[in-house]
Short mmCIF file of C-alpha atoms in Angstrom, two decimals:
data_model
loop_
_atom_site.label_atom_id
_atom_site.label_comp_id
_atom_site.label_asym_id
_atom_site.label_seq_id
_atom_site.Cartn_x
_atom_site.Cartn_y
_atom_site.Cartn_z
CA UNK A 1 0.00 0.00 0.00
CA UNK A 2 0.91 3.61 -0.39
CA UNK A 3 1.08 6.34 2.21
CA UNK A 4 -2.27 7.62 0.88
CA UNK A 5 -3.84 4.18 1.32
CA UNK A 6 -2.66 4.05 4.93
CA UNK A 7 -4.04 7.53 5.67
CA UNK A 8 -7.39 6.63 4.06
CA UNK A 9 -7.61 3.41 6.09
CA UNK A 10 -6.81 5.28 9.34
CA UNK A 11 -9.42 7.94 8.47
CA UNK A 12 -12.08 5.26 7.87
CA UNK A 13 -11.17 3.53 11.15
CA UNK A 14 -11.62 6.78 13.10
CA UNK A 15 -15.24 6.91 11.94
CA UNK A 16 -16.08 3.56 13.54
CA UNK A 17 -17.87 3.87 16.87
CA UNK A 18 -18.60 0.19 17.59
CA UNK A 19 -18.74 -3.22 15.98
CA UNK A 20 -21.32 -5.92 15.68
CA UNK A 21 -19.66 -9.29 16.32
CA UNK A 22 -21.87 -12.22 15.37
CA UNK A 23 -24.82 -9.83 15.57
CA UNK A 24 -23.95 -8.50 19.05
CA UNK A 25 -22.94 -4.83 19.56
CA UNK A 26 -19.51 -4.56 21.16
CA UNK A 27 -16.88 -1.97 21.94
CA UNK A 28 -14.04 -1.42 19.46
CA UNK A 29 -11.32 -2.10 22.01
CA UNK A 30 -12.48 -5.67 22.66
CA UNK A 31 -10.43 -8.44 21.07
CA UNK A 32 -12.23 -11.01 18.92
CA UNK A 33 -10.58 -14.31 19.83
CA UNK A 34 -12.44 -16.70 17.52
CA UNK A 35 -13.68 -16.72 13.96
CA UNK A 36 -16.56 -14.28 13.80
CA UNK A 37 -18.63 -12.18 11.48
CA UNK A 38 -17.67 -8.56 12.19
CA UNK A 39 -19.58 -5.52 10.96
CA UNK A 40 -18.21 -2.09 11.83
CA UNK A 41 -20.70 0.56 12.96
CA UNK A 42 -20.31 4.26 12.09
CA UNK A 43 -22.14 7.33 13.37
CA UNK A 44 -24.12 7.15 10.13
CA UNK A 45 -25.81 3.94 11.29
CA UNK A 46 -28.85 4.05 13.61
CA UNK A 47 -27.05 2.35 16.50
CA UNK A 48 -23.85 4.24 15.74
CA UNK A 49 -25.60 7.59 15.96
CA UNK A 50 -26.98 6.73 19.40
CA UNK A 51 -23.58 5.56 20.60
CA UNK A 52 -21.92 8.69 19.20
CA UNK A 53 -24.52 10.97 20.84
CA UNK A 54 -24.09 9.30 24.21
CA UNK A 55 -20.32 9.62 23.88
CA UNK A 56 -20.63 13.34 23.21
CA UNK A 57 -23.04 13.71 26.13
CA UNK A 58 -20.51 11.98 28.36
CA UNK A 59 -17.79 14.38 27.17
CA UNK A 60 -20.18 17.28 27.87
CA UNK A 61 -20.91 16.04 31.41
CA UNK A 62 -17.21 15.52 32.11
CA UNK A 63 -16.35 18.97 30.74
CA UNK A 64 -18.91 20.70 32.95
CA UNK A 65 -17.77 18.66 35.97
CA UNK A 66 -14.11 19.46 35.27
CA UNK A 67 -14.74 23.20 34.94
CA UNK A 68 -17.33 24.03 37.59
CA UNK A 69 -17.87 23.23 41.25
CA UNK A 70 -21.11 21.68 42.57
CA UNK A 71 -21.96 25.10 44.02
CA UNK A 72 -21.83 26.62 40.52
CA UNK A 73 -23.43 23.77 38.59
CA UNK A 74 -25.61 21.34 40.53
CA UNK A 75 -26.34 19.17 37.54
CA UNK A 76 -26.89 18.73 33.85
CA UNK A 77 -30.04 17.07 32.56
CA UNK A 78 -30.66 15.69 29.09
CA UNK A 79 -34.26 16.66 28.44
CA UNK A 80 -35.21 15.61 24.92
CA UNK A 81 -34.24 15.43 21.26
CA UNK A 82 -34.95 18.50 19.17
CA UNK A 83 -34.56 17.85 15.46
CA UNK A 84 -30.99 16.59 15.05
CA UNK A 85 -29.97 18.09 18.40
CA UNK A 86 -30.38 17.30 22.06
CA UNK A 87 -31.84 19.78 24.55
CA UNK A 88 -30.04 19.89 27.91
CA UNK A 89 -30.55 22.04 30.99
CA UNK A 90 -27.95 23.18 33.49
CA UNK A 91 -29.06 23.53 37.13
CA UNK A 92 -27.24 25.76 39.54
CA UNK A 93 -26.07 29.30 40.26
CA UNK A 94 -23.81 29.57 37.20
CA UNK A 95 -25.33 31.62 34.40
CA UNK A 96 -25.30 29.79 31.08
CA UNK A 97 -24.10 32.38 28.59
CA UNK A 98 -21.76 32.60 25.59
CA UNK A 99 -18.69 32.56 27.86
CA UNK A 100 -19.93 29.41 29.62
CA UNK A 101 -20.62 27.71 26.28
CA UNK A 102 -17.22 28.69 24.86
CA UNK A 103 -15.38 27.39 27.94
CA UNK A 104 -17.29 24.08 27.90
CA UNK A 105 -16.77 23.69 24.15
CA UNK A 106 -13.01 24.26 24.53
CA UNK A 107 -12.82 21.64 27.32
CA UNK A 108 -14.82 19.17 25.22
CA UNK A 109 -12.44 19.65 22.29
CA UNK A 110 -9.46 19.19 24.63
CA UNK A 111 -10.89 15.92 26.01
CA UNK A 112 -11.59 14.65 22.49
CA UNK A 113 -8.01 15.45 21.42
CA UNK A 114 -6.75 13.51 24.46
CA UNK A 115 -8.49 10.45 22.98
CA UNK A 116 -9.41 8.98 26.37
CA UNK A 117 -11.08 5.61 26.04
CA UNK A 118 -14.62 5.13 27.33
CA UNK A 119 -14.48 2.20 29.74
CA UNK A 120 -17.48 -0.04 30.35
CA UNK A 121 -17.66 -1.62 33.82
CA UNK A 122 -20.20 -4.22 34.93
CA UNK A 123 -20.67 -3.61 38.66
CA UNK A 124 -23.18 -4.40 41.37
CA UNK A 125 -26.00 -1.91 41.61
CA UNK A 126 -24.78 -1.06 45.13
CA UNK A 127 -21.34 -0.22 43.71
CA UNK A 128 -22.94 1.98 41.03
CA UNK A 129 -24.92 3.83 43.72
CA UNK A 130 -21.72 4.32 45.76
CA UNK A 131 -19.87 5.79 42.78
CA UNK A 132 -22.76 8.12 41.93
CA UNK A 133 -22.98 9.24 45.58
CA UNK A 134 -19.25 10.11 45.50
CA UNK A 135 -19.85 12.25 42.43
CA UNK A 136 -23.02 13.84 43.88
CA UNK A 137 -25.16 12.50 41.00
CA UNK A 138 -28.29 12.51 43.17
CA UNK A 139 -30.65 11.84 40.26
CA UNK A 140 -28.78 8.62 39.44
CA UNK A 141 -28.55 7.64 43.11
CA UNK A 142 -32.34 7.99 43.39
CA UNK A 143 -32.89 6.05 40.16
CA UNK A 144 -30.61 3.15 41.12
CA UNK A 145 -31.98 2.75 44.64
CA UNK A 146 -35.12 1.29 43.04
CA UNK A 147 -33.33 -0.78 40.40
CA UNK A 148 -34.23 -4.46 40.79
CA UNK A 149 -31.29 -6.02 38.93
CA UNK A 150 -28.18 -6.87 40.90
CA UNK A 151 -25.65 -5.72 38.27
CA UNK A 152 -25.49 -2.84 35.83
CA UNK A 153 -23.14 -1.40 33.26
CA UNK A 154 -21.62 1.96 34.06
CA UNK A 155 -19.11 3.88 31.99
CA UNK A 156 -15.94 5.70 32.94
CA UNK A 157 -14.28 8.63 31.16
CA UNK A 158 -11.12 9.69 32.95
CA UNK A 159 -12.17 10.02 36.60
CA UNK A 160 -15.92 10.29 35.94
CA UNK A 161 -18.47 7.46 36.07
CA UNK A 162 -21.90 7.67 34.47
CA UNK A 163 -24.79 5.55 33.27
CA UNK A 164 -26.41 5.70 29.86
CA UNK A 165 -29.59 3.80 29.18
CA UNK A 166 -29.55 1.58 26.11
CA UNK A 167 -25.92 1.68 24.92
#
């Protein structure tokens, strides 16, 4: 192959957000150890778009948590989809203005450049509640206190844990 072929292959690989191995969605970092049918998922696919959106939401949550104290920003809530966008609200004393948005956007871009891997952890529901209590995610603590299953998947980005329904 040529240098151009290598660059094109690397560019295509960066667009993948997940894989379907023998029909099962899986993270890209997982090793396939047996013969399998593998289909790569991009943000252009239905599942890929949802995975990509949740990844961006996680980067948004981490950015806000990195930049502002709990006194300034009590929480961030994902309210609903609006067209191709997602409507979120910020609770707390901090005014959400152009300066706030610019600072959060810059932190999000910095985190993306750092290329930190999203880590999926299967933990007991009690462990998930403990982690969310440590992070003062009261809405998730309240939600998980009534969860009937004994284990759940939570995700980690850097030092932040979160839960995303569905993917």
